[in-house]
Structure formats: structure tokens, C-alpha cells
């Protein structure tokens, strides 16, 4: 498990990192830090700079200006050495489709100079590919291929894992399964995960922190709790018996937070169903609702707002 005290500058940090192609800025003045043992969601539209940032971290591209530190290393030689402690899945995963899942992972094992074949079996088990370990990858579904690619990226128990839109094209059950596996790896091994997506909603509830990119610049950095507050949905109700309404709502929905407003108003937070349903419940108990309104931004609305989209 990563010792957080070991890194005075964080697992990864960047200072005014910039990549320019001619007059076009792929990323522009990015400054950020990743702490050990967290899951960071990097969210942005096409062309926002997500892949460029990952490529720079892995040495597949070089910054025009600015600098970064990786796992405590800041010189070129230290960063190059520390990349051996980073797992990455950038753009399309490269798999040998005529070989089996076991053969693909075994090739990675040999590249790492690892003598323990049991590590291959262990990763196949973690990603639930054990039963199909000797099947040619060309016969795998998209979800199975993605799980195998992630297993390859995790060989050697990396301290930092970079994942470039690994959830694209997967069905909801496939997304949940990969998120479950990655959450467990982060929790059990202390691996810091840096995962990108087009969709804020796709990473919601999975990432612990979010970094939103737009046109190569960071426009927002926030924790999951801060995101919840900014996208908090509330139902504001004007009722004739506020105390009775609060007791009833609390008894039916113990997870919600209720605040008493001026006069006979109450605000209910953490209730994501249709407001009309709550109004019906109250009126069935003879609590008259004079007026109600539902407020708050959806995740998509918030993302569009901070990126200046339409």
C-alpha cells in the first residue's frame, strides 16, 4: 500500500503544464496535484486535452512548457524510472486477439521480468476471466476485452493507474462491474486511479475527486462532496402543517435532509424522485401543499455550465 507520507509533492503534480501544436494549445497552463489512494475523474469534451495530459505523463508526448513531478521524481531520469510504477490504458487497448487472455497477460509478465506465473492467474481471477483464460481474445465481448486490457495495465501492482475513457461503449452492467473492481483495487492496494470520461454522470458515485477540462484548461476541481452540494436537488414546499410534514417525510425517507424555512416553508434535500409524488403523499395525509418547486442542477447541466457550453 502506498505510504502517503512518502510523497511530499503528491503522486503526480503539474505546474503550468502546456502543450502547443503550432498556434493550437492542446493543454494550457495546467496546475494540479493527485493524492495517493484516491480516484480522480478527468472530465471533458473531445479536444479538451484529456489524452494529451495522459500521453505527457507516460512520455508519449512532451510538454512545450511547464513541468511535472511523478511519484516523487522531478528530473527526466527520475520520471523515466518512476514510469515503471505507473499502469496505463491510453486510447484503444492493444491486445493480441489471436492469443488467449492468459497468453496476453503472460507476455506482459515477461516484459516486466516477473518470474511468478501465479500473478497472471491472480489477475484473471480478479477480472473474472479465469473460465475463459484459454479462449482467443477475438471471441471476447467488448466488456471482456476491456477487463483484459485493465488487467494488463495493472500488472506489477502500479501505484498510479491512468485510464483513458475505459468505460466508453460498455453497457451499464459492464460499467458497474469495472467500477466495482477498480474501487476494490484502490481500496485494497492503495492505487491512485486517474480516469477520464466525456460524461460527468458516468463517473459520479465512483470518483472521489473531479477535474473538469475545457479547451485545454482546468475550469473546475472539486471533491465528490463539493459536487453533491453544487448539484444538490431540493424540493421547496409551502405547507399548512410544516412539523407534521417533516415527521412524515422523515419516516418515509430517512436518508433525506430537511430544513425549516420562513413561514410554513420546508426544503427537502437528497430526494431525487418527482416532486409531485411527495406532494401526493402529503395531501393523502391531509397536509395541504399551497405551493412547491424543485430546484438544483443535474450533473449534465452543471458540466455544461462550468464549460460554458450551450
PDB file of N, CA, C and O in Angstrom, residues 26-27 30 42-55 90 164-165 194-199 211 213 216:
ATOM      1  N   UNK A  26      -3.140  22.307 -26.947  1.00  0.00           N
ATOM      2  CA  UNK A  26      -3.827  21.079 -26.547  1.00  0.00           C
ATOM      3  C   UNK A  26      -4.126  21.110 -25.059  1.00  0.00           C
ATOM      4  O   UNK A  26      -5.215  20.734 -24.618  1.00  0.00           O
ATOM      5  N   UNK A  27      -3.148  21.524 -24.261  1.00  0.00           N
ATOM      6  CA  UNK A  27      -3.385  21.849 -22.851  1.00  0.00           C
ATOM      7  C   UNK A  27      -2.675  23.171 -22.567  1.00  0.00           C
ATOM      8  O   UNK A  27      -1.641  23.476 -23.159  1.00  0.00           O
ATOM      9  N   UNK A  30      -1.817  23.958 -17.159  1.00  0.00           N
ATOM     10  CA  UNK A  30      -2.460  23.083 -16.176  1.00  0.00           C
ATOM     11  C   UNK A  30      -1.597  22.963 -14.918  1.00  0.00           C
ATOM     12  O   UNK A  30      -0.416  22.641 -14.983  1.00  0.00           O
ATOM     13  N   UNK A  42     -11.258  12.675 -14.633  1.00  0.00           N
ATOM     14  CA  UNK A  42     -10.866  13.760 -15.536  1.00  0.00           C
ATOM     15  C   UNK A  42     -11.940  13.856 -16.608  1.00  0.00           C
ATOM     16  O   UNK A  42     -12.071  12.960 -17.437  1.00  0.00           O
ATOM     17  N   UNK A  43     -12.720  14.931 -16.583  1.00  0.00           N
ATOM     18  CA  UNK A  43     -13.902  15.031 -17.430  1.00  0.00           C
ATOM     19  C   UNK A  43     -13.757  16.182 -18.413  1.00  0.00           C
ATOM     20  O   UNK A  43     -13.348  17.286 -18.042  1.00  0.00           O
ATOM     21  N   UNK A  44     -14.092  15.918 -19.670  1.00  0.00           N
ATOM     22  CA  UNK A  44     -14.028  16.971 -20.675  1.00  0.00           C
ATOM     23  C   UNK A  44     -14.536  16.482 -22.012  1.00  0.00           C
ATOM     24  O   UNK A  44     -14.571  15.271 -22.280  1.00  0.00           O
ATOM     25  N   UNK A  45     -14.946  17.406 -22.859  1.00  0.00           N
ATOM     26  CA  UNK A  45     -15.414  17.059 -24.198  1.00  0.00           C
ATOM     27  C   UNK A  45     -14.246  16.625 -25.078  1.00  0.00           C
ATOM     28  O   UNK A  45     -13.078  16.722 -24.685  1.00  0.00           O
ATOM     29  N   UNK A  46     -14.542  16.161 -26.291  1.00  0.00           N
ATOM     30  CA  UNK A  46     -13.492  15.859 -27.252  1.00  0.00           C
ATOM     31  C   UNK A  46     -12.624  17.093 -27.486  1.00  0.00           C
ATOM     32  O   UNK A  46     -13.142  18.201 -27.642  1.00  0.00           O
ATOM     33  N   UNK A  47     -11.313  16.890 -27.510  1.00  0.00           N
ATOM     34  CA  UNK A  47     -10.411  18.007 -27.760  1.00  0.00           C
ATOM     35  C   UNK A  47     -10.108  18.851 -26.550  1.00  0.00           C
ATOM     36  O   UNK A  47      -9.453  19.894 -26.659  1.00  0.00           O
ATOM     37  N   UNK A  48     -10.542  18.414 -25.365  1.00  0.00           N
ATOM     38  CA  UNK A  48     -10.316  19.214 -24.158  1.00  0.00           C
ATOM     39  C   UNK A  48      -8.915  19.020 -23.583  1.00  0.00           C
ATOM     40  O   UNK A  48      -8.483  19.797 -22.729  1.00  0.00           O
ATOM     41  N   UNK A  49      -8.207  17.971 -24.023  1.00  0.00           N
ATOM     42  CA  UNK A  49      -6.827  17.777 -23.571  1.00  0.00           C
ATOM     43  C   UNK A  49      -6.607  16.575 -22.671  1.00  0.00           C
ATOM     44  O   UNK A  49      -5.500  16.381 -22.158  1.00  0.00           O
ATOM     45  N   UNK A  50      -7.621  15.738 -22.493  1.00  0.00           N
ATOM     46  CA  UNK A  50      -7.505  14.599 -21.579  1.00  0.00           C
ATOM     47  C   UNK A  50      -6.396  13.633 -22.020  1.00  0.00           C
ATOM     48  O   UNK A  50      -5.503  13.291 -21.242  1.00  0.00           O
ATOM     49  N   UNK A  51      -6.481  13.182 -23.270  1.00  0.00           N
ATOM     50  CA  UNK A  51      -5.498  12.217 -23.761  1.00  0.00           C
ATOM     51  C   UNK A  51      -4.106  12.822 -23.830  1.00  0.00           C
ATOM     52  O   UNK A  51      -3.113  12.157 -23.512  1.00  0.00           O
ATOM     53  N   UNK A  52      -4.009  14.093 -24.205  1.00  0.00           N
ATOM     54  CA  UNK A  52      -2.709  14.761 -24.265  1.00  0.00           C
ATOM     55  C   UNK A  52      -2.032  14.749 -22.902  1.00  0.00           C
ATOM     56  O   UNK A  52      -0.824  14.484 -22.791  1.00  0.00           O
ATOM     57  N   UNK A  53      -2.784  15.020 -21.847  1.00  0.00           N
ATOM     58  CA  UNK A  53      -2.223  15.017 -20.493  1.00  0.00           C
ATOM     59  C   UNK A  53      -1.698  13.633 -20.137  1.00  0.00           C
ATOM     60  O   UNK A  53      -0.580  13.490 -19.610  1.00  0.00           O
ATOM     61  N   UNK A  54      -2.474  12.593 -20.433  1.00  0.00           N
ATOM     62  CA  UNK A  54      -2.043  11.229 -20.140  1.00  0.00           C
ATOM     63  C   UNK A  54      -0.790  10.865 -20.937  1.00  0.00           C
ATOM     64  O   UNK A  54       0.120  10.209 -20.423  1.00  0.00           O
ATOM     65  N   UNK A  55      -0.752  11.280 -22.192  1.00  0.00           N
ATOM     66  CA  UNK A  55       0.406  10.973 -23.027  1.00  0.00           C
ATOM     67  C   UNK A  55       1.678  11.646 -22.497  1.00  0.00           C
ATOM     68  O   UNK A  55       2.759  11.061 -22.544  1.00  0.00           O
ATOM     69  N   UNK A  90      -4.210   3.923 -22.535  1.00  0.00           N
ATOM     70  CA  UNK A  90      -4.425   5.186 -23.242  1.00  0.00           C
ATOM     71  C   UNK A  90      -4.954   4.909 -24.646  1.00  0.00           C
ATOM     72  O   UNK A  90      -4.389   4.099 -25.385  1.00  0.00           O
ATOM     73  N   UNK A 164      -7.735   6.029 -19.934  1.00  0.00           N
ATOM     74  CA  UNK A 164      -8.267   6.991 -20.890  1.00  0.00           C
ATOM     75  C   UNK A 164      -9.597   6.491 -21.457  1.00  0.00           C
ATOM     76  O   UNK A 164      -9.612   5.651 -22.349  1.00  0.00           O
ATOM     77  N   UNK A 165     -10.702   6.971 -20.879  1.00  0.00           N
ATOM     78  CA  UNK A 165     -12.059   6.636 -21.309  1.00  0.00           C
ATOM     79  C   UNK A 165     -12.278   5.125 -21.434  1.00  0.00           C
ATOM     80  O   UNK A 165     -12.729   4.624 -22.471  1.00  0.00           O
ATOM     81  N   UNK A 194      -6.525   7.563 -12.039  1.00  0.00           N
ATOM     82  CA  UNK A 194      -6.810   8.792 -12.784  1.00  0.00           C
ATOM     83  C   UNK A 194      -7.540   8.356 -14.048  1.00  0.00           C
ATOM     84  O   UNK A 194      -6.936   7.820 -14.964  1.00  0.00           O
ATOM     85  N   UNK A 195      -8.855   8.568 -14.089  1.00  0.00           N
ATOM     86  CA  UNK A 195      -9.697   8.018 -15.143  1.00  0.00           C
ATOM     87  C   UNK A 195     -10.436   9.139 -15.866  1.00  0.00           C
ATOM     88  O   UNK A 195     -10.977  10.045 -15.225  1.00  0.00           O
ATOM     89  N   UNK A 196     -10.453   9.085 -17.190  1.00  0.00           N
ATOM     90  CA  UNK A 196     -11.091  10.155 -17.963  1.00  0.00           C
ATOM     91  C   UNK A 196     -12.404   9.679 -18.574  1.00  0.00           C
ATOM     92  O   UNK A 196     -12.626   8.488 -18.768  1.00  0.00           O
ATOM     93  N   UNK A 197     -13.257  10.649 -18.880  1.00  0.00           N
ATOM     94  CA  UNK A 197     -14.552  10.353 -19.499  1.00  0.00           C
ATOM     95  C   UNK A 197     -15.105  11.621 -20.135  1.00  0.00           C
ATOM     96  O   UNK A 197     -14.751  12.736 -19.737  1.00  0.00           O
ATOM     97  N   UNK A 198     -15.989  11.422 -21.132  1.00  0.00           N
ATOM     98  CA  UNK A 198     -16.735  12.552 -21.688  1.00  0.00           C
ATOM     99  C   UNK A 198     -17.847  12.989 -20.741  1.00  0.00           C
ATOM    100  O   UNK A 198     -18.333  14.117 -20.822  1.00  0.00           O
ATOM    101  N   UNK A 199     -18.277  12.067 -19.890  1.00  0.00           N
ATOM    102  CA  UNK A 199     -19.516  12.271 -19.148  1.00  0.00           C
ATOM    103  C   UNK A 199     -19.268  12.336 -17.644  1.00  0.00           C
ATOM    104  O   UNK A 199     -18.747  11.379 -17.053  1.00  0.00           O
ATOM    105  N   UNK A 211     -11.800  16.590 -11.888  1.00  0.00           N
ATOM    106  CA  UNK A 211     -11.077  17.670 -12.560  1.00  0.00           C
ATOM    107  C   UNK A 211     -11.739  17.852 -13.917  1.00  0.00           C
ATOM    108  O   UNK A 211     -11.793  16.917 -14.717  1.00  0.00           O
ATOM    109  N   UNK A 213     -11.937  19.636 -17.537  1.00  0.00           N
ATOM    110  CA  UNK A 213     -11.136  20.329 -18.541  1.00  0.00           C
ATOM    111  C   UNK A 213     -12.035  20.917 -19.616  1.00  0.00           C
ATOM    112  O   UNK A 213     -13.051  20.334 -19.990  1.00  0.00           O
ATOM    113  N   UNK A 216      -8.396  22.672 -23.094  1.00  0.00           N
ATOM    114  CA  UNK A 216      -7.029  22.567 -22.613  1.00  0.00           C
ATOM    115  C   UNK A 216      -6.761  23.146 -21.248  1.00  0.00           C
ATOM    116  O   UNK A 216      -5.636  23.067 -20.756  1.00  0.00           O
TER     117      UNK A 216
END
